[in-house]
Tab-separated table of C-alpha atoms and ligand atoms in Angstrom:
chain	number	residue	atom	x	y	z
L	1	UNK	CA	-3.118	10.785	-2.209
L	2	UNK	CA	-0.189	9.984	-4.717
L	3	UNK	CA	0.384	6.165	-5.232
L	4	UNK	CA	2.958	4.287	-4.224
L	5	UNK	CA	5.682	2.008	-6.313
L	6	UNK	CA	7.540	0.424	-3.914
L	7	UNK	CA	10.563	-1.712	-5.084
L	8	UNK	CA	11.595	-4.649	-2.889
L	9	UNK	CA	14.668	-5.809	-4.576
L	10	UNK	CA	15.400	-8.380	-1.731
L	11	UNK	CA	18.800	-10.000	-2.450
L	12	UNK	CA	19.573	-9.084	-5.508
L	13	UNK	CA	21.590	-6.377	-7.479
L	14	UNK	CA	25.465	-5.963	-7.535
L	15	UNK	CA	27.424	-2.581	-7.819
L	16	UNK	CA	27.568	-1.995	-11.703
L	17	UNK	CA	23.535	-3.263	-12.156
L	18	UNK	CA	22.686	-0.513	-9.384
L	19	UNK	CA	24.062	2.047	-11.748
L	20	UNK	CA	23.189	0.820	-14.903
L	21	UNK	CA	19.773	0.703	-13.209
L	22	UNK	CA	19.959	4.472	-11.540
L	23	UNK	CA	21.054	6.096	-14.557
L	24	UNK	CA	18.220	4.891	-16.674
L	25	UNK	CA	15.324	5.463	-14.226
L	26	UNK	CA	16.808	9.139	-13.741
L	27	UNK	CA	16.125	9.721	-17.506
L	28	UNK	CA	12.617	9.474	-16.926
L	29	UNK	CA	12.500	10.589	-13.061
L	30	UNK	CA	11.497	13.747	-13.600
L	31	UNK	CA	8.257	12.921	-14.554
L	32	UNK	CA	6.901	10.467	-11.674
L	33	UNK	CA	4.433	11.932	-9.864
L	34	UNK	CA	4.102	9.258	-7.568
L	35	UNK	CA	5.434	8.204	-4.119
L	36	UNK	CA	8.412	5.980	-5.824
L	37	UNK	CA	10.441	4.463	-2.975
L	38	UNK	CA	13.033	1.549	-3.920
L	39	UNK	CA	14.885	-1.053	-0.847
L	40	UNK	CA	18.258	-2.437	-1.945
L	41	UNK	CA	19.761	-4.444	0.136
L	42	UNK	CA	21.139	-2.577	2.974
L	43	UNK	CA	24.415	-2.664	2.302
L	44	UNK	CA	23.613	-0.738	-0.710
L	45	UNK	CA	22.258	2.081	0.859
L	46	UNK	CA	24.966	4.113	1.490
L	47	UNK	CA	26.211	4.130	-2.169
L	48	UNK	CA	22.895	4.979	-3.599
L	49	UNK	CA	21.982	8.025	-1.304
L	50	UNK	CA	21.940	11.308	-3.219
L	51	UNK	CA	21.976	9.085	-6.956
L	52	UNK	CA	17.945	10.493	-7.653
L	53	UNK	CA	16.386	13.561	-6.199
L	54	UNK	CA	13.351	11.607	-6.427
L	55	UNK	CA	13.686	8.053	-5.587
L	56	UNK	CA	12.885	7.716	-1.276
L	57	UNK	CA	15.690	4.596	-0.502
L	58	UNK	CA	14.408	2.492	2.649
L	59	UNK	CA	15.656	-0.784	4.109
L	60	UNK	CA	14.190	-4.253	4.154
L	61	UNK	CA	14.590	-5.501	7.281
L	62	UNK	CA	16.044	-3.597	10.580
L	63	UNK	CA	16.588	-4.422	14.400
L	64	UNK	CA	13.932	-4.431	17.017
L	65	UNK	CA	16.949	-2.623	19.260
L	66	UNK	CA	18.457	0.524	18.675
L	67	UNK	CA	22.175	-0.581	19.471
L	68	UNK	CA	23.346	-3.135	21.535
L	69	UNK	CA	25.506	-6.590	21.485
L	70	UNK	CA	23.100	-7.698	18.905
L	71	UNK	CA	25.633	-9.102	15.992
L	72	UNK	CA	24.854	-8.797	12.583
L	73	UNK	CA	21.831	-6.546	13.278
L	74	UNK	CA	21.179	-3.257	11.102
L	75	UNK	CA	20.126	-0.525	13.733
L	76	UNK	CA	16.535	1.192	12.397
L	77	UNK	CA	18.943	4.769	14.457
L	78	UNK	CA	21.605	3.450	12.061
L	79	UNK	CA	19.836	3.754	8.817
L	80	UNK	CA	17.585	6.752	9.921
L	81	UNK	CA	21.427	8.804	10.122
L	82	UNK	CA	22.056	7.324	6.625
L	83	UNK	CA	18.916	8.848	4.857
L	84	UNK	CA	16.859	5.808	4.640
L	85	UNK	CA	13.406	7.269	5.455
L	86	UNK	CA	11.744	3.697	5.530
L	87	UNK	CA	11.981	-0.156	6.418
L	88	UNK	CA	9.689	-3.336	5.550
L	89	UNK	CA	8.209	-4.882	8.672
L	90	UNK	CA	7.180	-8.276	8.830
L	91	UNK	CA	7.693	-9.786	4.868
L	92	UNK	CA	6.506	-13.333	4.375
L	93	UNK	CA	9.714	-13.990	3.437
L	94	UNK	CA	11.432	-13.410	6.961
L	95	UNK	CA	8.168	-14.654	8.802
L	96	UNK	CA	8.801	-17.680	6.491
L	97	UNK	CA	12.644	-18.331	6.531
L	98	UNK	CA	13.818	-16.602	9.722
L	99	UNK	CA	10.747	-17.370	11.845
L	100	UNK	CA	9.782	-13.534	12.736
L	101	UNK	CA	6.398	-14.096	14.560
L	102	UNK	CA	4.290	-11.208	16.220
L	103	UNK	CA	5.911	-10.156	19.100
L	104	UNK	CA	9.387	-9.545	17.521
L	105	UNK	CA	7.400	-7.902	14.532
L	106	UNK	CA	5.399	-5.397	17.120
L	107	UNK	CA	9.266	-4.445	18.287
L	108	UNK	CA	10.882	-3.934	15.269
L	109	UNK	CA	7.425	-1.503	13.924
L	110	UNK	CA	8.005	0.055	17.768
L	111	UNK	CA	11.948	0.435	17.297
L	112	UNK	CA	11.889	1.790	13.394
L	113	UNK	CA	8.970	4.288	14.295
L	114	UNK	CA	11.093	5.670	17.454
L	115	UNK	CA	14.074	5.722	15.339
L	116	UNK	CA	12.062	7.865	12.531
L	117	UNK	CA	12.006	5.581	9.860
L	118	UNK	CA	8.562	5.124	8.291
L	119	UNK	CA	6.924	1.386	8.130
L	120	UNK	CA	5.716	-0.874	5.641
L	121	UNK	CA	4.135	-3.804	7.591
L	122	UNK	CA	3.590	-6.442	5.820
L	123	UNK	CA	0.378	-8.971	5.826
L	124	UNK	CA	-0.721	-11.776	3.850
L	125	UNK	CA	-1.892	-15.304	3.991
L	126	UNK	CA	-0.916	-18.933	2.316
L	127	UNK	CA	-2.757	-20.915	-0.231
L	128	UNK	CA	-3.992	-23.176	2.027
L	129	UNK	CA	-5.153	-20.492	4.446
L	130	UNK	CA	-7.389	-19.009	1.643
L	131	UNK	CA	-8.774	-22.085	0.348
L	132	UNK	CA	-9.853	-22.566	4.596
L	133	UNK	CA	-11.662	-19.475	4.075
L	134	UNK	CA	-9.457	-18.324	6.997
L	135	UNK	CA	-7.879	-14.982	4.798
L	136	UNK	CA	-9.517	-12.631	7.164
L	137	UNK	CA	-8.900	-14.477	10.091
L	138	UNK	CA	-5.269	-14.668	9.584
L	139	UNK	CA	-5.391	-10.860	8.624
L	140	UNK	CA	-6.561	-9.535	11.627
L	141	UNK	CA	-4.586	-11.638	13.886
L	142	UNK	CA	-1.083	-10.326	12.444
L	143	UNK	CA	-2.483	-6.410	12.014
L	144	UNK	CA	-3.827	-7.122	15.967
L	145	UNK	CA	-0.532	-8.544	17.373
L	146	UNK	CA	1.981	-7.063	15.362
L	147	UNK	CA	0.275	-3.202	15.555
L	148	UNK	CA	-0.343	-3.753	19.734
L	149	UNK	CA	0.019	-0.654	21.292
L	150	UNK	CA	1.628	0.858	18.925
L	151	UNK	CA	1.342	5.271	18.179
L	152	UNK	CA	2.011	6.465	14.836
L	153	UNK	CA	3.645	9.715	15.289
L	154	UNK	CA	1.813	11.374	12.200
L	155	UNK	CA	-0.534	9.637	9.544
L	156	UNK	CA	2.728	9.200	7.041
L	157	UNK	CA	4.590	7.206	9.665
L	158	UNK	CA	2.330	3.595	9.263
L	159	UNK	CA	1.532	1.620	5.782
L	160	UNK	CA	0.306	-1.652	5.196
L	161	UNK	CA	1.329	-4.120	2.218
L	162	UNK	CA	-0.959	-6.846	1.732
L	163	UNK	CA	1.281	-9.695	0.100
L	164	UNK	CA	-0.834	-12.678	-0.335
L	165	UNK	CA	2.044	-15.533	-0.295
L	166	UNK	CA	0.521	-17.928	-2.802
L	167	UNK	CA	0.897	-14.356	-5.379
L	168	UNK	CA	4.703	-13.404	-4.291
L	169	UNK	CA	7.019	-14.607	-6.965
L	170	UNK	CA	4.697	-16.800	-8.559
L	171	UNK	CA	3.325	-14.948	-11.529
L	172	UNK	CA	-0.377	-15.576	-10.188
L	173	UNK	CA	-1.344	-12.049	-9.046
L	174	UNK	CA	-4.735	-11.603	-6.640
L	175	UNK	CA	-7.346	-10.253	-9.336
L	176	UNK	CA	-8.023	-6.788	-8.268
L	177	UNK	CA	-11.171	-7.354	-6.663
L	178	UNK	CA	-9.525	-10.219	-4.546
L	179	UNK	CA	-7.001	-7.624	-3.504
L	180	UNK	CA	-9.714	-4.669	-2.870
L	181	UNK	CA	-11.684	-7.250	-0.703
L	182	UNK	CA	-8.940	-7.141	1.555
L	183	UNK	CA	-7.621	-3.905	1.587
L	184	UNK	CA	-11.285	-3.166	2.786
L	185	UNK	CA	-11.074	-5.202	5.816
L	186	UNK	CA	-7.657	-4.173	6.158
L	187	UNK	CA	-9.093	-0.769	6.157
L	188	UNK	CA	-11.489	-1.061	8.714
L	189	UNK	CA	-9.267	-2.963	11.298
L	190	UNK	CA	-6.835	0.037	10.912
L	191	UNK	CA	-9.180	2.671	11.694
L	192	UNK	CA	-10.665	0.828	14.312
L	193	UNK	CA	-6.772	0.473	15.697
L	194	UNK	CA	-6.165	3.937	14.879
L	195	UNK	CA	-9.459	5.789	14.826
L	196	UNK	CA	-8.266	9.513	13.953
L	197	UNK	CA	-5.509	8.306	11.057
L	198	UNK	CA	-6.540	5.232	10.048
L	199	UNK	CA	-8.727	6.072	6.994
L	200	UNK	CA	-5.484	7.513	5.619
L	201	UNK	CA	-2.941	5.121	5.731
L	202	UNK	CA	-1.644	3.976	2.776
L	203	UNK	CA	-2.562	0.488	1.793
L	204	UNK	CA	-0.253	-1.492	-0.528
L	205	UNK	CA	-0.523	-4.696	-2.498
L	206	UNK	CA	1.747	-7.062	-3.333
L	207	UNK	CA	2.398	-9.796	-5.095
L	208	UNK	CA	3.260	-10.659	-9.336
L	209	UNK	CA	2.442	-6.662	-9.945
L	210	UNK	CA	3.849	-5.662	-13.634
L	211	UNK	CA	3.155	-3.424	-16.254
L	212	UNK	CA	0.162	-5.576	-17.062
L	213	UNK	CA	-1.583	-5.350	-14.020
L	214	UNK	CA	-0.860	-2.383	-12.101
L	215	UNK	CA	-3.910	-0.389	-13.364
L	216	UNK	CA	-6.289	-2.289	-12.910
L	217	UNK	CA	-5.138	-2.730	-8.775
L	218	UNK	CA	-4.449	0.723	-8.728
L	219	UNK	CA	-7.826	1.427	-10.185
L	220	UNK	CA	-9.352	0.328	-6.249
L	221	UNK	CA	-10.546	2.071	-3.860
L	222	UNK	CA	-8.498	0.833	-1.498
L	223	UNK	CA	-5.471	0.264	-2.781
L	224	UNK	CA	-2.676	2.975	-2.392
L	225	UNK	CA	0.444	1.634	-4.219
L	226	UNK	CA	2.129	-1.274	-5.107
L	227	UNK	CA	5.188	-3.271	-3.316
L	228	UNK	CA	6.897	-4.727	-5.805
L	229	UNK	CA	9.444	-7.424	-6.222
L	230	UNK	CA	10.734	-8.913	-9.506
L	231	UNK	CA	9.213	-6.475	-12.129
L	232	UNK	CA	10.968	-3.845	-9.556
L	233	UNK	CA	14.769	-5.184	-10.373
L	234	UNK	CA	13.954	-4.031	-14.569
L	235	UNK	CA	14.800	-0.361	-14.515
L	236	UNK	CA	12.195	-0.060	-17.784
L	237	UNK	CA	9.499	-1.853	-15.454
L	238	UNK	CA	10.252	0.098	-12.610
L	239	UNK	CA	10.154	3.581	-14.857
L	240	UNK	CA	6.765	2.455	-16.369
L	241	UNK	CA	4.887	1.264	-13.181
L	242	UNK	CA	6.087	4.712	-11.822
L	243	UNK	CA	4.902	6.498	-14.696
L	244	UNK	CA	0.876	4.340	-14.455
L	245	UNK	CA	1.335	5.209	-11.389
L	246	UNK	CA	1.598	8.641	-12.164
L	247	UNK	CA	-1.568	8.848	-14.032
L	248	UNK	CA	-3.562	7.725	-10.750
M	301	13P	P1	6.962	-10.248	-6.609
M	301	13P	O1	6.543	-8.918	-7.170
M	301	13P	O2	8.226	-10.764	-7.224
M	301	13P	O3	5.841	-11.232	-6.645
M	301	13P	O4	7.332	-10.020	-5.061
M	301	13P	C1	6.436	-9.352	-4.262
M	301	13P	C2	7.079	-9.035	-2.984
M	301	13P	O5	7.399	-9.917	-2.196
M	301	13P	C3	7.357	-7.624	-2.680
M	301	13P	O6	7.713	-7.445	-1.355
């Protein structure tokens, strides 16, 4: 399987850095041979479609609804007819600061698959919940409630991103055998959720990934790719994690 370099620029990026940024990566684009997917903000979208042949543009947040009296809401239908081909489900940062708990989470996976868009659902657990020993516990509960009863339409459809919280933003990266612990259990509880695809689905980690670090996390077993925030908004850091990524 290719790896993945996911950038989650969150809110950042105006108009003239988005170019700046497209026309350097494109230099080198030619040459990724990796799965190398980038979320703007959403608003963004639009102006970016067709800028790279082989950058995949996704969103980072999108309704549980497909239309509706639901203002302010970005319809997953809505970016799906854009050419988004992706959405994040479930960040730490919108559990965190808009209060997204299971059940909305389990709709908005249920409403982006139906729409078409692919999913990047999104795990992870504080500081203090690893220094309770309660990682796994935590773990399971949101893969449990936030994947119930959900079908993946084909094995593509479904990744994971496990984005310890007390890494995100922080500088202080999970060591990769912290992070391949995980993606291990986070292995088996998706192939015991999905027994015929869930050995395949890509597993992402997140959290402080650079240039530094990337090989040695992509060097797991377990770990598929990389969702990555600040080192993502540097075109040269984005161009080289693509191109380690390559190598993989
Ligand atoms: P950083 O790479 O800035 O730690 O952010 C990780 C993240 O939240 C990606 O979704």
């Amino acid at each position: 399987m290719s790896k993945y370099i996911v950038g989650n620029w969150k809110m950042n990026q105006t108009l003239p850095e988005i170019k700046a940024y497209f026309e350097y990566v494109e230099k080198y684009s030619a040459k990724f041979n990796c799965e190398s997917w980038i979320a703007p903000q959403a608003i963004h979208l639009a102006p970016l479609m067709n800028k790279s042949k082989k950058i995949v543009l996704g969103a980072q947040n999108s309704a549980p609804f497909d239309k509706g009296a639901y203002t302010g809401e970005v319809s997953p239908v809505a970016l799906k007819e854009l050419g988004a081909k992706f959405t994040i489900v479930g960040h730490s940062e919108r559990r965190t600061y808009f209060k997204e708990h299971h059940a909305l989470l389990n709709k908005k996976t249920e409403a982006a698959l139906n729409a078409g868009l692919k999913v990047i659902f999104c795990v992870g657990e504080t500081a203090q919940e690893r220094n309770d020993d309660r990682t796994f516990v935590v773990i399971e509960e949101q893969l449990r409630e936030g994947l119930k009863s959900i079908i993946i339409p084909n094995p593509e459809a479904l990744l994971v991103a496990y984005e310890p919280i007390w890494a995100i933003g922080t500088g202080m990266n999970a060591t990769a055998s912290q992070a391949q612990e995980v993606h291990e259990f986070i292995r088996v509880q998706l192939k015991d959720t999905f027994p015929t695809t869930g050995k395949d689905l890509p597993i992402l980690y997140g959290g402080s990934v650079n240039t530094e670090n990337i090989e040695s996390l992509l060097a797991q077993r377990d770990i598929d790719g990389a969702l990555v925030g600040g080192a993502s908004l540097k075109p040269e850091d984005y161009t080289k994690l693509c191109l380690l990524a390559s190598k993989f």
